[in-house]
């Protein structure tokens, strides 16, 4: 019985440091506990920092490769870019008229890590340009209201699709983005 009461008293004395001054609290924590806490914080932070520094494997992930290390070097200095080309060659027999048409879609993307480029930590700039060419298979040949290609445009068009600046705060947990940003980019995959 006496042991139980003494343990209860000890437990209540350990809850008191929450109301103590920080110097009094540090006296209660042992040096080993402080060292273990610091080691845990460092261990949690290091893998995140190391993972952020690994460049993409352009040699295996892209058609044109790493360009002799140029793309990896650019990525390490804060620049990343890519381009995509889609070409549709379509032919139709029947409909309103028989014939063939071609259409193309070019995507050009540029991303700049402003922390690496200019020392503006947590800031990123992004530009995405679209260029669409080729029209007429729906209106002139198939007579379809639904369309046979999602890249057909009535007039050849080059346009800025994204152009924004983003600033991250609190270890990338909160961000503020300003610029041209289609909202479906968040939800459409």
C-alpha positions as a Python dict, from the first residue, in 0.01 Angstrom:
ca = {
    (1, 'X'): (0, 0, 0),
    (2, 'X'): (279, 241, 88),
    (3, 'X'): (449, 177, -246),
    (4, 'X'): (135, 262, -442),
    (5, 'X'): (96, 592, -258),
    (6, 'X'): (458, 688, -314),
    (7, 'X'): (426, 615, -687),
    (8, 'X'): (115, 832, -707),
    (9, 'X'): (299, 1115, -540),
    (10, 'X'): (589, 1079, -784),
    (11, 'X'): (352, 1088, -1079),
    (12, 'X'): (195, 1413, -966),
    (13, 'X'): (535, 1574, -919),
    (14, 'X'): (629, 1486, -1279),
    (15, 'X'): (326, 1672, -1417),
    (16, 'X'): (442, 1993, -1247),
    (17, 'X'): (715, 2084, -1505),
    (18, 'X'): (445, 2194, -1749),
    (19, 'X'): (396, 2499, -1528),
    (20, 'X'): (766, 2556, -1459),
    (21, 'X'): (1003, 2794, -1627),
    (22, 'X'): (1206, 2647, -1918),
    (23, 'X'): (1528, 2645, -1712),
    (24, 'X'): (1361, 2442, -1438),
    (25, 'X'): (1224, 2203, -1699),
    (26, 'X'): (1571, 2151, -1848),
    (27, 'X'): (1701, 2051, -1504),
    (28, 'X'): (1441, 1773, -1494),
    (29, 'X'): (1529, 1643, -1843),
    (30, 'X'): (1847, 1444, -1846),
    (31, 'X'): (2122, 1515, -2096),
    (32, 'X'): (2052, 1176, -2254),
    (33, 'X'): (1688, 1269, -2313),
    (34, 'X'): (1784, 1600, -2474),
    (35, 'X'): (2046, 1430, -2692),
    (36, 'X'): (1796, 1162, -2795),
    (37, 'X'): (1540, 1429, -2888),
    (38, 'X'): (1790, 1623, -3098),
    (39, 'X'): (1910, 1302, -3266),
    (40, 'X'): (1549, 1211, -3351),
    (41, 'X'): (1483, 1553, -3507),
    (42, 'X'): (1802, 1533, -3713),
    (43, 'X'): (1724, 1176, -3821),
    (44, 'X'): (1379, 1282, -3939),
    (45, 'X'): (1504, 1591, -4124),
    (46, 'X'): (1806, 1441, -4305),
    (47, 'X'): (1621, 1191, -4529),
    (48, 'X'): (1386, 1466, -4647),
    (49, 'X'): (1674, 1695, -4737),
    (50, 'X'): (1866, 1414, -4906),
    (51, 'X'): (1561, 1301, -5105),
    (52, 'X'): (1506, 1652, -5234),
    (53, 'X'): (1859, 1664, -5380),
    (54, 'X'): (1832, 1355, -5604),
    (55, 'X'): (1802, 1450, -5971),
    (56, 'X'): (1555, 1262, -6193),
    (57, 'X'): (1698, 973, -6395),
    (58, 'X'): (1664, 1136, -6736),
    (59, 'X'): (1863, 861, -6908),
    (60, 'X'): (1594, 599, -6845),
    (61, 'X'): (1282, 813, -6791),
    (62, 'X'): (1292, 1022, -7110),
    (63, 'X'): (1317, 949, -7480),
    (64, 'X'): (1607, 1188, -7544),
    (65, 'X'): (1805, 1100, -7229),
    (66, 'X'): (2020, 1325, -7013),
    (67, 'X'): (2200, 1503, -7300),
    (68, 'X'): (2543, 1410, -7166),
    (69, 'X'): (2456, 1528, -6814),
    (70, 'X'): (2322, 1868, -6924),
    (71, 'X'): (1967, 1809, -6796),
    (72, 'X'): (2087, 1678, -6457),
    (73, 'X'): (2324, 1975, -6418),
    (74, 'X'): (2042, 2216, -6506),
    (75, 'X'): (1813, 2044, -6253),
    (76, 'X'): (2075, 2077, -5979),
    (77, 'X'): (2107, 2449, -6057),
    (78, 'X'): (1726, 2494, -6034),
    (79, 'X'): (1596, 2451, -6389),
    (80, 'X'): (1373, 2172, -6520),
    (81, 'X'): (1205, 2151, -6857),
    (82, 'X'): (1032, 1904, -7081),
    (83, 'X'): (854, 1897, -7413),
    (84, 'X'): (593, 1663, -7557),
    (85, 'X'): (464, 1624, -7910),
    (86, 'X'): (143, 1447, -8002),
    (87, 'X'): (49, 1398, -8367),
    (88, 'X'): (-280, 1249, -8482),
    (89, 'X'): (-310, 1129, -8840),
    (90, 'X'): (-677, 1062, -8909),
    (91, 'X'): (-854, 928, -9212),
    (92, 'X'): (-1224, 902, -9279),
    (93, 'X'): (-1434, 716, -9537),
    (94, 'X'): (-1799, 810, -9538),
    (95, 'X'): (-1944, 1080, -9317),
    (96, 'X'): (-1985, 1413, -9493),
    (97, 'X'): (-1668, 1364, -9704),
    (98, 'X'): (-1383, 1117, -9732),
    (99, 'X'): (-1028, 1231, -9663),
    (100, 'X'): (-740, 1258, -9419),
    (101, 'X'): (-619, 1525, -9179),
    (102, 'X'): (-333, 1558, -8936),
    (103, 'X'): (-329, 1745, -8606),
    (104, 'X'): (-52, 1822, -8362),
    (105, 'X'): (-21, 1929, -8000),
    (106, 'X'): (307, 2061, -7854),
    (107, 'X'): (353, 2098, -7477),
    (108, 'X'): (650, 2300, -7351),
    (109, 'X'): (707, 2321, -6974),
    (110, 'X'): (966, 2517, -6775),
    (111, 'X'): (1001, 2505, -6397),
    (112, 'X'): (1241, 2726, -6200),
    (113, 'X'): (1339, 2662, -5838),
    (114, 'X'): (1395, 3022, -5732),
    (115, 'X'): (1568, 2909, -5412),
    (116, 'X'): (1851, 2754, -5612),
    (117, 'X'): (1856, 3018, -5885),
    (118, 'X'): (1816, 3342, -5688),
    (119, 'X'): (1823, 3247, -5318),
    (120, 'X'): (1445, 3298, -5277),
    (121, 'X'): (1378, 2998, -5053),
    (122, 'X'): (1047, 2816, -5099),
    (123, 'X'): (962, 2993, -5427),
    (124, 'X'): (894, 2824, -5762),
    (125, 'X'): (803, 2969, -6101),
    (126, 'X'): (631, 2765, -6372),
    (127, 'X'): (545, 2823, -6738),
    (128, 'X'): (349, 2585, -6962),
    (129, 'X'): (289, 2675, -7328),
    (130, 'X'): (57, 2481, -7561),
    (131, 'X'): (60, 2493, -7939),
    (132, 'X'): (-222, 2318, -8128),
    (133, 'X'): (-237, 2282, -8508),
    (134, 'X'): (-476, 2109, -8742),
    (135, 'X'): (-848, 2132, -8783),
    (136, 'X'): (-1134, 2024, -8995),
    (137, 'X'): (-1186, 1650, -8967),
    (138, 'X'): (-1495, 1692, -8751),
    (139, 'X'): (-1652, 1981, -8943),
    (140, 'X'): (-1542, 1891, -9295),
    (141, 'X'): (-1532, 1512, -9304),
    (142, 'X'): (-1703, 1316, -9027),
    (143, 'X'): (-1988, 1551, -8942),
    (144, 'X'): (-1949, 1439, -8581),
    (145, 'X'): (-2067, 1656, -8294),
    (146, 'X'): (-1858, 1456, -8042),
    (147, 'X'): (-1524, 1492, -8215),
    (148, 'X'): (-1273, 1226, -8307),
    (149, 'X'): (-967, 1388, -8147),
    (150, 'X'): (-929, 1594, -7834),
    (151, 'X'): (-648, 1805, -7982),
    (152, 'X'): (-844, 1946, -8277),
    (153, 'X'): (-881, 2324, -8273),
    (154, 'X'): (-1079, 2541, -8515),
    (155, 'X'): (-781, 2780, -8557),
    (156, 'X'): (-410, 2707, -8508),
    (157, 'X'): (-333, 2842, -8163),
    (158, 'X'): (-31, 2892, -7937),
    (159, 'X'): (-118, 2996, -7582),
    (160, 'X'): (10, 3012, -7228),
    (161, 'X'): (-168, 2742, -7030),
    (162, 'X'): (5, 2793, -6691),
    (163, 'X'): (217, 3086, -6574),
    (164, 'X'): (249, 3111, -6198),
    (165, 'X'): (466, 3180, -5898),
    (166, 'X'): (433, 2974, -5580),
    (167, 'X'): (573, 3048, -5235),
    (168, 'X'): (583, 2769, -4974),
    (169, 'X'): (577, 2830, -4599),
    (170, 'X'): (621, 2623, -4281),
    (171, 'X'): (828, 2348, -4436),
    (172, 'X'): (612, 2321, -4749),
    (173, 'X'): (294, 2260, -4547),
    (174, 'X'): (131, 2584, -4668),
    (175, 'X'): (169, 2748, -5007),
    (176, 'X'): (45, 3056, -5187),
    (177, 'X'): (15, 3045, -5566),
    (178, 'X'): (-48, 3347, -5790),
    (179, 'X'): (-79, 3361, -6166),
    (180, 'X'): (-254, 3178, -6447),
    (181, 'X'): (-353, 2838, -6310),
    (182, 'X'): (-638, 2623, -6447),
    (183, 'X'): (-827, 2485, -6149),
    (184, 'X'): (-876, 2147, -6321),
    (185, 'X'): (-499, 2095, -6288),
    (186, 'X'): (-564, 2009, -5921),
    (187, 'X'): (-827, 1744, -5989),
    (188, 'X'): (-766, 1607, -6338),
    (189, 'X'): (-500, 1338, -6368),
}
